[in-house]
């Protein structure tokens, strides 16, 4: 199973949100061009492209002003079947 | 088998306007933030003496006039609403009386998918009893939204849309799909006022008679199920997205509509939307948009028209019509 890299995920979110040069270590909700609907749109596209990875909206539970794209990506990796 | 034709249509909205500028000030956010979030510039809200049924009567009257019929000609009235006139009796009873309808009356509550569900119910009913049906979608969610609820307050509008269906042997219905996921009852709900949690002083104090939404969940599942429903319906009709001439979606939120267009491959330029002017009018949104498209001369005989909706529950549904007949 091919698991998208953090770089892939960053690029996907840039395409969806229009945000440029997203730093995966910056708290995601502090990035001006990204809102929660962009994250849902990214998740839907991710689920469509990676049906074998059971990532769902729980990725974004308890998201606050400290959560980064890297930490979201770590949550995605935690869902990947071994 | 007898099918339906759509011979009349109409809409009604309250006069009172609620602008995005006003809401930006009320909620302490930028106007641009609201526009980027939902694409809505203005909504209508009922005032004193107006309600779900009064709007439905007005829209129904216009649809009957447009069809050249009166209430006495209607064999069955179906009112789709999630904001009923009162808990009992059904809103359709008030509309039945207001329009002088001769036949039966009942409500359907599939939330914002109510009009699509109602249309398929009507298709079944007219096959059994080939006489005219009045189908109305009417909602007043401004009354179920807490004054300080920014997430819903920027979205909801009040309105009503109606169509008259008459029997024909030249089918308009090409394909359809309805679905539901009852595990999603928490995504959008009004907790109090029903048998599960009857109204009490405590529920009123806690504001549990107002709508509660988990917007992210609604977005994700609305897109997933509507995209799936549209794909299944097109497949059933053996059509490609480019074969659709007019797309009339539930006018929920421009971001959700855009996502559905993107993921289904439906042609964006064929989208029918009035969201910017009326907001999310729930069960009324599809017949209101359809009425405006018809009044504007946008839909012609032979055109393929796709109606697609989703709502709390969750529910979803798609109907594909060949306007003027020739579907089968």
Short mmCIF file of C-alpha atoms in Angstrom, two decimals:
data_model
loop_
_atom_site.label_atom_id
_atom_site.label_comp_id
_atom_site.label_asym_id
_atom_site.label_seq_id
_atom_site.Cartn_x
_atom_site.Cartn_y
_atom_site.Cartn_z
CA UNK A 1 0.00 0.00 0.00
CA UNK A 2 1.42 3.37 -1.05
CA UNK A 3 1.06 5.88 1.78
CA UNK A 4 1.20 9.55 0.74
CA UNK A 5 4.15 11.43 2.19
CA UNK A 6 3.95 14.58 4.30
CA UNK A 7 5.10 16.48 1.20
CA UNK A 8 2.21 14.97 -0.79
CA UNK A 9 -0.31 15.95 1.87
CA UNK A 10 1.11 19.47 2.07
CA UNK A 11 0.83 19.88 -1.69
CA UNK A 12 -2.76 18.57 -1.67
CA UNK A 13 -3.78 21.06 1.00
CA UNK A 14 -2.09 23.91 -0.88
CA UNK A 15 -4.04 23.02 -4.01
CA UNK A 16 -7.37 22.86 -2.17
CA UNK A 17 -6.99 25.96 -0.01
CA UNK A 18 -4.97 28.20 -2.29
CA UNK A 19 -2.49 28.70 0.55
CA UNK A 20 1.10 28.94 -0.68
CA UNK A 21 4.17 27.28 0.81
CA UNK A 22 2.47 25.70 3.80
CA UNK A 23 4.93 25.02 6.58
CA UNK A 24 3.86 21.68 8.12
CA UNK A 25 5.21 22.80 11.48
CA UNK A 26 3.09 25.92 11.74
CA UNK A 27 -0.21 25.53 13.67
CA UNK A 28 -2.68 24.84 10.91
CA UNK A 29 -5.52 27.05 12.12
CA UNK A 30 -3.21 30.06 12.19
CA UNK A 31 -2.66 29.89 8.43
CA UNK A 32 -4.88 32.63 6.93
CA UNK A 33 -5.96 30.83 3.77
CA UNK A 34 -6.98 27.57 5.48
CA UNK A 35 -10.26 26.98 7.24
CA UNK A 36 -11.97 23.88 8.59
CA UNK A 37 -13.89 23.31 5.35
CA UNK A 38 -10.58 23.17 3.46
CA UNK A 39 -9.49 20.44 5.88
CA UNK A 40 -12.74 18.50 5.24
CA UNK A 41 -12.30 18.90 1.50
CA UNK A 42 -8.75 17.60 1.80
CA UNK A 43 -9.96 14.67 3.92
CA UNK A 44 -12.68 13.75 1.43
CA UNK A 45 -10.19 13.79 -1.45
CA UNK A 46 -7.71 11.80 0.62
CA UNK A 47 -10.34 9.18 1.46
CA UNK A 48 -11.34 8.89 -2.21
CA UNK A 49 -7.72 8.41 -3.28
CA UNK A 50 -6.73 6.14 -0.40
CA UNK A 51 -9.75 3.97 0.46
CA UNK A 52 -7.53 1.42 2.20
CA UNK A 53 -6.47 4.00 4.82
CA UNK A 54 -9.31 4.43 7.36
CA UNK A 55 -8.62 8.09 8.15
CA UNK A 56 -11.81 9.93 9.08
CA UNK A 57 -12.99 13.17 10.63
CA UNK A 58 -11.65 12.10 14.02
CA UNK A 59 -8.29 13.31 12.68
CA UNK A 60 -9.55 16.80 13.36
CA UNK A 61 -11.10 16.24 16.75
CA UNK A 62 -9.54 18.32 19.48
CA UNK A 63 -7.83 20.48 16.88
CA UNK A 64 -6.67 23.68 18.48
CA UNK A 65 -4.21 26.46 17.77
CA UNK A 66 -1.23 24.16 18.45
CA UNK A 67 -2.01 21.38 15.99
CA UNK A 68 0.20 21.36 12.90
CA UNK A 69 -0.11 19.61 9.57
CA UNK A 70 2.73 17.35 10.67
CA UNK A 71 0.76 16.25 13.72
CA UNK A 72 -2.31 15.63 11.54
CA UNK A 73 -0.11 13.57 9.24
CA UNK A 74 1.13 11.55 12.22
CA UNK A 75 -2.53 10.85 13.05
CA UNK A 76 -3.04 9.65 9.47
CA UNK A 77 -0.05 7.31 9.76
CA UNK A 78 -1.47 5.90 12.98
CA UNK A 79 -4.56 4.76 11.06
CA UNK A 80 -2.62 2.91 8.35
CA UNK A 81 -3.16 -0.85 8.70
CA UNK A 82 0.07 -2.72 9.46
CA UNK B 1 -47.16 3.11 -16.16
CA UNK B 2 -48.41 6.63 -15.47
CA UNK B 3 -45.62 9.08 -14.72
CA UNK B 4 -45.60 12.76 -13.82
CA UNK B 5 -45.12 15.98 -15.71
CA UNK B 6 -44.36 19.29 -13.99
CA UNK B 7 -46.95 21.77 -15.15
CA UNK B 8 -46.73 24.57 -12.60
CA UNK B 9 -44.20 26.13 -10.26
CA UNK B 10 -43.85 29.04 -7.86
CA UNK B 11 -41.90 30.39 -4.92
CA UNK B 12 -42.48 32.67 -1.98
CA UNK B 13 -40.05 34.43 0.34
CA UNK B 14 -40.61 36.88 3.18
CA UNK B 15 -39.91 40.57 2.55
CA UNK B 16 -37.48 40.92 5.47
CA UNK B 17 -33.84 40.75 4.32
CA UNK B 18 -30.86 39.81 6.48
CA UNK B 19 -27.65 40.90 4.82
CA UNK B 20 -24.18 39.51 5.27
CA UNK B 21 -23.08 43.01 6.26
CA UNK B 22 -25.54 42.96 9.19
CA UNK B 23 -24.45 39.47 10.24
CA UNK B 24 -20.76 40.36 10.06
CA UNK B 25 -21.45 43.16 12.50
CA UNK B 26 -23.63 40.97 14.77
CA UNK B 27 -21.09 38.14 14.96
CA UNK B 28 -17.97 40.32 14.96
CA UNK B 29 -16.44 38.77 11.84
CA UNK B 30 -15.38 40.08 8.45
CA UNK B 31 -17.99 40.13 5.71
CA UNK B 32 -15.40 38.49 3.46
CA UNK B 33 -15.04 35.63 5.93
CA UNK B 34 -18.77 34.90 5.68
CA UNK B 35 -18.71 35.11 1.89
CA UNK B 36 -15.71 32.80 1.64
CA UNK B 37 -17.35 30.37 4.06
CA UNK B 38 -20.73 30.06 2.34
CA UNK B 39 -21.13 32.44 -0.63
CA UNK B 40 -24.32 34.02 0.78
CA UNK B 41 -24.91 37.79 0.60
CA UNK B 42 -28.50 37.94 1.77
CA UNK B 43 -31.23 35.76 3.31
CA UNK B 44 -34.91 36.28 3.96
CA UNK B 45 -36.47 35.89 7.39
CA UNK B 46 -40.13 35.60 8.35
CA UNK B 47 -41.75 38.40 10.30
CA UNK B 48 -44.89 38.58 12.44
CA UNK B 49 -47.78 36.63 10.95
CA UNK B 50 -45.54 34.63 8.63
CA UNK B 51 -44.71 30.96 9.07
CA UNK B 52 -43.82 27.78 7.22
CA UNK B 53 -47.46 27.31 6.20
CA UNK B 54 -48.11 30.90 5.10
CA UNK B 55 -45.08 30.74 2.81
CA UNK B 56 -46.18 27.33 1.53
CA UNK B 57 -49.67 28.63 0.77
CA UNK B 58 -48.23 31.56 -1.16
CA UNK B 59 -45.83 29.37 -3.18
CA UNK B 60 -48.56 26.77 -3.71
CA UNK B 61 -50.98 29.40 -4.97
CA UNK B 62 -48.43 30.60 -7.53
CA UNK B 63 -47.71 27.05 -8.68
CA UNK B 64 -51.44 26.34 -9.09
CA UNK B 65 -51.94 29.56 -11.07
CA UNK B 66 -49.00 28.69 -13.26
CA UNK B 67 -50.56 25.27 -13.98
CA UNK B 68 -53.99 26.76 -14.57
CA UNK B 69 -55.47 24.75 -11.69
CA UNK B 70 -57.11 25.47 -8.35
CA UNK B 71 -56.92 23.69 -5.04
CA UNK B 72 -60.10 21.84 -5.94
CA UNK B 73 -58.21 20.09 -8.75
CA UNK B 74 -55.50 18.69 -6.45
CA UNK B 75 -55.89 15.06 -5.43
CA UNK B 76 -52.90 14.97 -3.09
CA UNK B 77 -50.86 17.60 -1.26
CA UNK B 78 -47.35 16.81 -0.02
CA UNK B 79 -45.49 19.36 2.10
CA UNK B 80 -41.78 18.79 2.68
CA UNK B 81 -40.61 20.61 5.78
CA UNK B 82 -38.36 20.24 8.80
CA UNK B 83 -39.70 23.35 10.50
CA UNK B 84 -43.37 22.47 10.88
CA UNK B 85 -46.14 24.90 11.62
CA UNK B 86 -46.52 23.15 14.97
CA UNK B 87 -45.89 19.62 16.24
CA UNK B 88 -49.43 18.56 15.44
CA UNK B 89 -51.26 18.57 13.13
CA UNK B 90 -49.04 18.42 10.08
CA UNK B 91 -48.14 21.61 8.22
CA UNK B 92 -49.93 20.19 5.18
CA UNK B 93 -53.24 20.49 7.07
CA UNK B 94 -52.82 24.27 7.27
CA UNK B 95 -51.75 24.47 3.63
CA UNK B 96 -54.64 22.22 2.60
CA UNK B 97 -57.09 24.60 4.22
CA UNK B 98 -55.34 27.71 2.94
CA UNK B 99 -55.44 26.54 -0.67
CA UNK B 100 -58.86 24.90 -0.59
CA UNK B 101 -57.45 21.57 -1.64
CA UNK B 102 -59.92 18.79 -2.23
CA UNK B 103 -57.73 15.72 -1.74
CA UNK B 104 -55.35 14.19 0.79
CA UNK B 105 -52.58 15.99 2.66
CA UNK B 106 -49.45 14.83 4.41
CA UNK B 107 -45.96 16.02 5.36
CA UNK B 108 -42.62 14.50 4.54
CA UNK B 109 -39.60 15.28 6.70
CA UNK B 110 -36.33 14.28 5.13
CA UNK B 111 -34.80 17.59 6.20
CA UNK B 112 -33.16 19.44 3.33
CA UNK B 113 -33.66 16.44 1.02
CA UNK B 114 -37.41 16.68 1.64
CA UNK B 115 -38.34 17.98 -1.80
CA UNK B 116 -36.43 15.19 -3.57
CA UNK B 117 -38.01 12.57 -1.31
CA UNK B 118 -41.40 14.19 -1.88
CA UNK B 119 -40.95 14.09 -5.63
CA UNK B 120 -40.27 10.35 -5.59
CA UNK B 121 -43.24 9.80 -3.27
CA UNK B 122 -45.35 11.80 -5.69
CA UNK B 123 -44.09 9.69 -8.61
CA UNK B 124 -45.32 6.57 -6.81
CA UNK B 125 -48.60 8.17 -5.82
CA UNK B 126 -49.41 9.41 -9.31
CA UNK B 127 -48.75 5.92 -10.71
CA UNK B 128 -51.40 4.58 -8.33
CA UNK B 129 -53.79 7.49 -8.67
CA UNK B 130 -53.27 9.50 -11.88
CA UNK B 131 -54.56 12.88 -10.71
CA UNK B 132 -52.78 16.21 -9.97
CA UNK B 133 -50.45 16.54 -6.98
CA UNK B 134 -49.14 19.69 -5.34
CA UNK B 135 -45.66 19.26 -3.85
CA UNK B 136 -44.36 22.08 -1.66
CA UNK B 137 -41.03 22.53 0.10
CA UNK B 138 -41.21 25.12 2.87
CA UNK B 139 -38.92 25.97 5.76
CA UNK B 140 -38.30 28.73 8.29
CA UNK B 141 -35.00 27.83 9.85
CA UNK B 142 -34.44 31.42 10.94
CA UNK B 143 -36.84 30.54 13.77
CA UNK B 144 -34.88 27.45 14.86
CA UNK B 145 -31.48 29.14 14.87
CA UNK B 146 -30.15 30.60 18.11
CA UNK B 147 -29.51 34.33 17.74
CA UNK B 148 -25.86 33.88 18.72
CA UNK B 149 -25.21 30.84 16.49
CA UNK B 150 -22.73 32.13 13.93
CA UNK B 151 -22.26 28.84 12.07
CA UNK B 152 -25.94 28.44 11.25
CA UNK B 153 -26.89 32.10 11.36
CA UNK B 154 -24.81 32.93 8.29
CA UNK B 155 -26.42 30.08 6.33
CA UNK B 156 -30.14 29.88 6.93
CA UNK B 157 -32.92 31.65 5.09
CA UNK B 158 -36.69 31.20 4.94
CA UNK B 159 -38.68 30.41 1.84
CA UNK B 160 -40.96 28.09 -0.01
CA UNK B 161 -41.12 26.54 -3.47
CA UNK B 162 -43.86 24.45 -5.05
CA UNK B 163 -44.55 22.39 -8.15
CA UNK B 164 -47.73 20.93 -9.63
CA UNK B 165 -47.39 17.40 -10.96
CA UNK B 166 -49.89 16.04 -13.46
CA UNK B 167 -50.17 12.54 -14.88
CA UNK B 168 -48.65 11.64 -18.22
CA UNK B 169 -47.70 8.48 -20.04
CA UNK B 170 -44.66 10.26 -21.53
CA UNK B 171 -42.30 9.87 -18.58
CA UNK B 172 -40.11 12.73 -17.35
CA UNK B 173 -38.32 10.60 -14.75
CA UNK B 174 -35.07 9.17 -16.12
CA UNK B 175 -33.54 7.85 -12.89
CA UNK B 176 -33.44 8.49 -9.17
CA UNK B 177 -31.64 7.55 -5.99
CA UNK B 178 -32.55 8.07 -2.33
CA UNK B 179 -30.51 7.19 0.73
CA UNK B 180 -30.07 7.72 4.45
CA UNK B 181 -27.60 7.08 7.25
CA UNK B 182 -29.36 7.10 10.61
CA UNK B 183 -26.05 6.87 12.44
CA UNK B 184 -25.53 10.57 11.72
CA UNK B 185 -28.35 11.98 13.82
CA UNK B 186 -25.90 14.02 15.88
CA UNK B 187 -24.49 15.98 12.95
CA UNK B 188 -27.42 18.40 12.71
CA UNK B 189 -30.31 18.33 15.13
CA UNK B 190 -32.86 20.13 17.28
CA UNK B 191 -32.66 18.08 20.46
CA UNK B 192 -35.75 19.23 22.35
CA UNK B 193 -39.45 19.40 21.60
CA UNK B 194 -40.06 15.80 20.59
CA UNK B 195 -40.81 12.61 22.49
CA UNK B 196 -37.13 11.92 23.17
CA UNK B 197 -36.70 15.18 25.04
CA UNK B 198 -40.00 16.97 25.58
CA UNK B 199 -39.97 20.71 25.98
CA UNK B 200 -39.45 21.82 29.55
CA UNK B 201 -38.32 24.87 31.38
CA UNK B 202 -34.86 23.32 31.49
CA UNK B 203 -34.66 22.58 27.73
CA UNK B 204 -35.79 26.12 27.02
CA UNK B 205 -33.21 27.53 29.43
CA UNK B 206 -30.47 25.51 27.71
CA UNK B 207 -31.65 26.53 24.24
CA UNK B 208 -32.18 22.92 23.19
CA UNK B 209 -35.08 23.96 20.96
CA UNK B 210 -32.53 25.55 18.62
CA UNK B 211 -30.64 23.76 15.86
CA UNK B 212 -27.18 22.41 16.60
CA UNK B 213 -24.75 21.68 13.78
CA UNK B 214 -21.40 19.97 13.44
CA UNK B 215 -20.47 21.76 10.26
CA UNK B 216 -17.37 19.75 9.43
CA UNK B 217 -19.21 16.44 9.66
CA UNK B 218 -22.05 17.75 7.54
CA UNK B 219 -19.60 18.97 4.90
CA UNK B 220 -17.74 15.67 4.69
CA UNK B 221 -20.77 13.40 4.61
CA UNK B 222 -22.91 15.69 2.44
CA UNK B 223 -20.21 15.70 -0.20
CA UNK B 224 -19.59 11.94 0.05
CA UNK B 225 -23.24 10.87 -0.14
CA UNK B 226 -24.37 13.42 -2.70
CA UNK B 227 -21.46 12.61 -4.99
CA UNK B 228 -22.29 8.90 -4.64
CA UNK B 229 -25.99 9.51 -5.25
CA UNK B 230 -25.35 11.61 -8.37
CA UNK B 231 -22.95 9.01 -9.75
CA UNK B 232 -25.43 6.17 -9.17
CA UNK B 233 -28.27 8.14 -10.78
CA UNK B 234 -26.24 9.01 -13.87
CA UNK B 235 -25.14 5.40 -14.16
CA UNK B 236 -28.74 4.21 -13.91
CA UNK B 237 -29.72 6.58 -16.74
CA UNK B 238 -26.60 5.59 -18.70
CA UNK B 239 -25.58 9.24 -18.91
CA UNK B 240 -22.27 11.04 -18.45
CA UNK B 241 -21.93 14.21 -16.34
CA UNK B 242 -21.62 16.28 -19.51
CA UNK B 243 -25.07 15.07 -20.65
CA UNK B 244 -26.72 17.06 -17.84
CA UNK B 245 -28.04 20.45 -19.01
CA UNK B 246 -29.01 21.92 -15.64
CA UNK B 247 -27.83 21.05 -12.14
CA UNK B 248 -30.19 22.17 -9.37
CA UNK B 249 -28.58 21.21 -6.07
CA UNK B 250 -29.78 21.84 -2.54
CA UNK B 251 -28.60 25.41 -1.98
CA UNK B 252 -26.73 24.65 1.22
CA UNK B 253 -23.41 26.36 1.01
CA UNK B 254 -21.33 27.31 -2.02
CA UNK B 255 -18.32 25.39 -0.76
CA UNK B 256 -20.29 22.12 -0.55
CA UNK B 257 -21.89 22.70 -3.94
CA UNK B 258 -18.48 23.42 -5.49
CA UNK B 259 -17.04 20.27 -4.01
CA UNK B 260 -19.92 18.16 -5.36
CA UNK B 261 -19.47 19.70 -8.82
CA UNK B 262 -15.73 19.08 -8.67
CA UNK B 263 -15.97 15.44 -7.59
CA UNK B 264 -18.84 14.43 -9.88
CA UNK B 265 -17.41 16.16 -12.96
CA UNK B 266 -20.73 17.92 -13.61
CA UNK B 267 -20.27 21.04 -15.76
CA UNK B 268 -19.96 24.02 -13.42
CA UNK B 269 -21.45 26.47 -15.93
CA UNK B 270 -24.74 24.52 -15.85
CA UNK B 271 -25.23 25.03 -12.15
CA UNK B 272 -28.48 26.70 -11.09
CA UNK B 273 -28.00 28.63 -7.88
CA UNK B 274 -29.73 31.44 -6.02
CA UNK B 275 -27.84 30.82 -2.79
CA UNK B 276 -26.28 34.28 -2.84
CA UNK B 277 -29.72 35.94 -2.56
CA UNK B 278 -31.72 33.55 -0.38
CA UNK B 279 -29.26 31.50 1.68
CA UNK B 280 -30.01 27.92 2.63
CA UNK B 281 -33.80 27.52 2.57
CA UNK B 282 -33.67 23.79 3.37
CA UNK B 283 -36.57 21.81 1.79
CA UNK B 284 -37.52 24.87 -0.24
CA UNK B 285 -34.15 25.45 -1.84
CA UNK B 286 -34.46 23.09 -4.83
CA UNK B 287 -37.99 24.11 -5.91
CA UNK B 288 -37.08 27.79 -5.43
CA UNK B 289 -34.01 27.48 -7.66
CA UNK B 290 -35.97 25.39 -10.17
CA UNK B 291 -38.73 28.01 -10.28
CA UNK B 292 -36.27 30.81 -10.96
CA UNK B 293 -34.59 28.80 -13.72
CA UNK B 294 -37.95 28.08 -15.33
CA UNK B 295 -39.21 31.65 -15.01
CA UNK B 296 -35.94 32.83 -16.51
CA UNK B 297 -36.49 30.61 -19.56
CA UNK B 298 -33.34 28.69 -18.81
CA UNK B 299 -34.87 25.19 -19.00
CA UNK B 300 -36.24 24.03 -22.36
CA UNK B 301 -38.14 20.97 -23.54
CA UNK B 302 -35.81 18.01 -23.90
CA UNK B 303 -33.24 19.31 -21.40
CA UNK B 304 -31.80 16.93 -18.81
CA UNK B 305 -32.30 18.39 -15.32
CA UNK B 306 -30.58 16.97 -12.26
CA UNK B 307 -31.93 17.70 -8.77
CA UNK B 308 -29.68 16.64 -5.89
CA UNK B 309 -30.01 17.21 -2.19
CA UNK B 310 -28.78 16.18 1.23
CA UNK B 311 -29.89 16.93 4.73
CA UNK B 312 -29.82 16.09 8.40
CA UNK B 313 -30.42 12.49 9.39
CA UNK B 314 -28.49 12.15 7.19
CA UNK B 315 -30.54 11.87 4.05
CA UNK B 316 -29.65 12.37 0.41
CA UNK B 317 -31.25 11.97 -2.97
CA UNK B 318 -30.97 12.67 -6.69
CA UNK B 319 -33.60 12.87 -9.42
CA UNK B 320 -32.84 13.07 -13.11
CA UNK B 321 -35.57 14.48 -15.35
CA UNK B 322 -36.00 14.81 -19.10
CA UNK B 323 -37.91 18.09 -19.20
CA UNK B 324 -41.10 17.74 -21.23
CA UNK B 325 -41.02 13.95 -21.34
CA UNK B 326 -39.31 11.31 -23.42
CA UNK B 327 -37.38 9.84 -20.49
CA UNK B 328 -38.10 6.22 -21.22
#
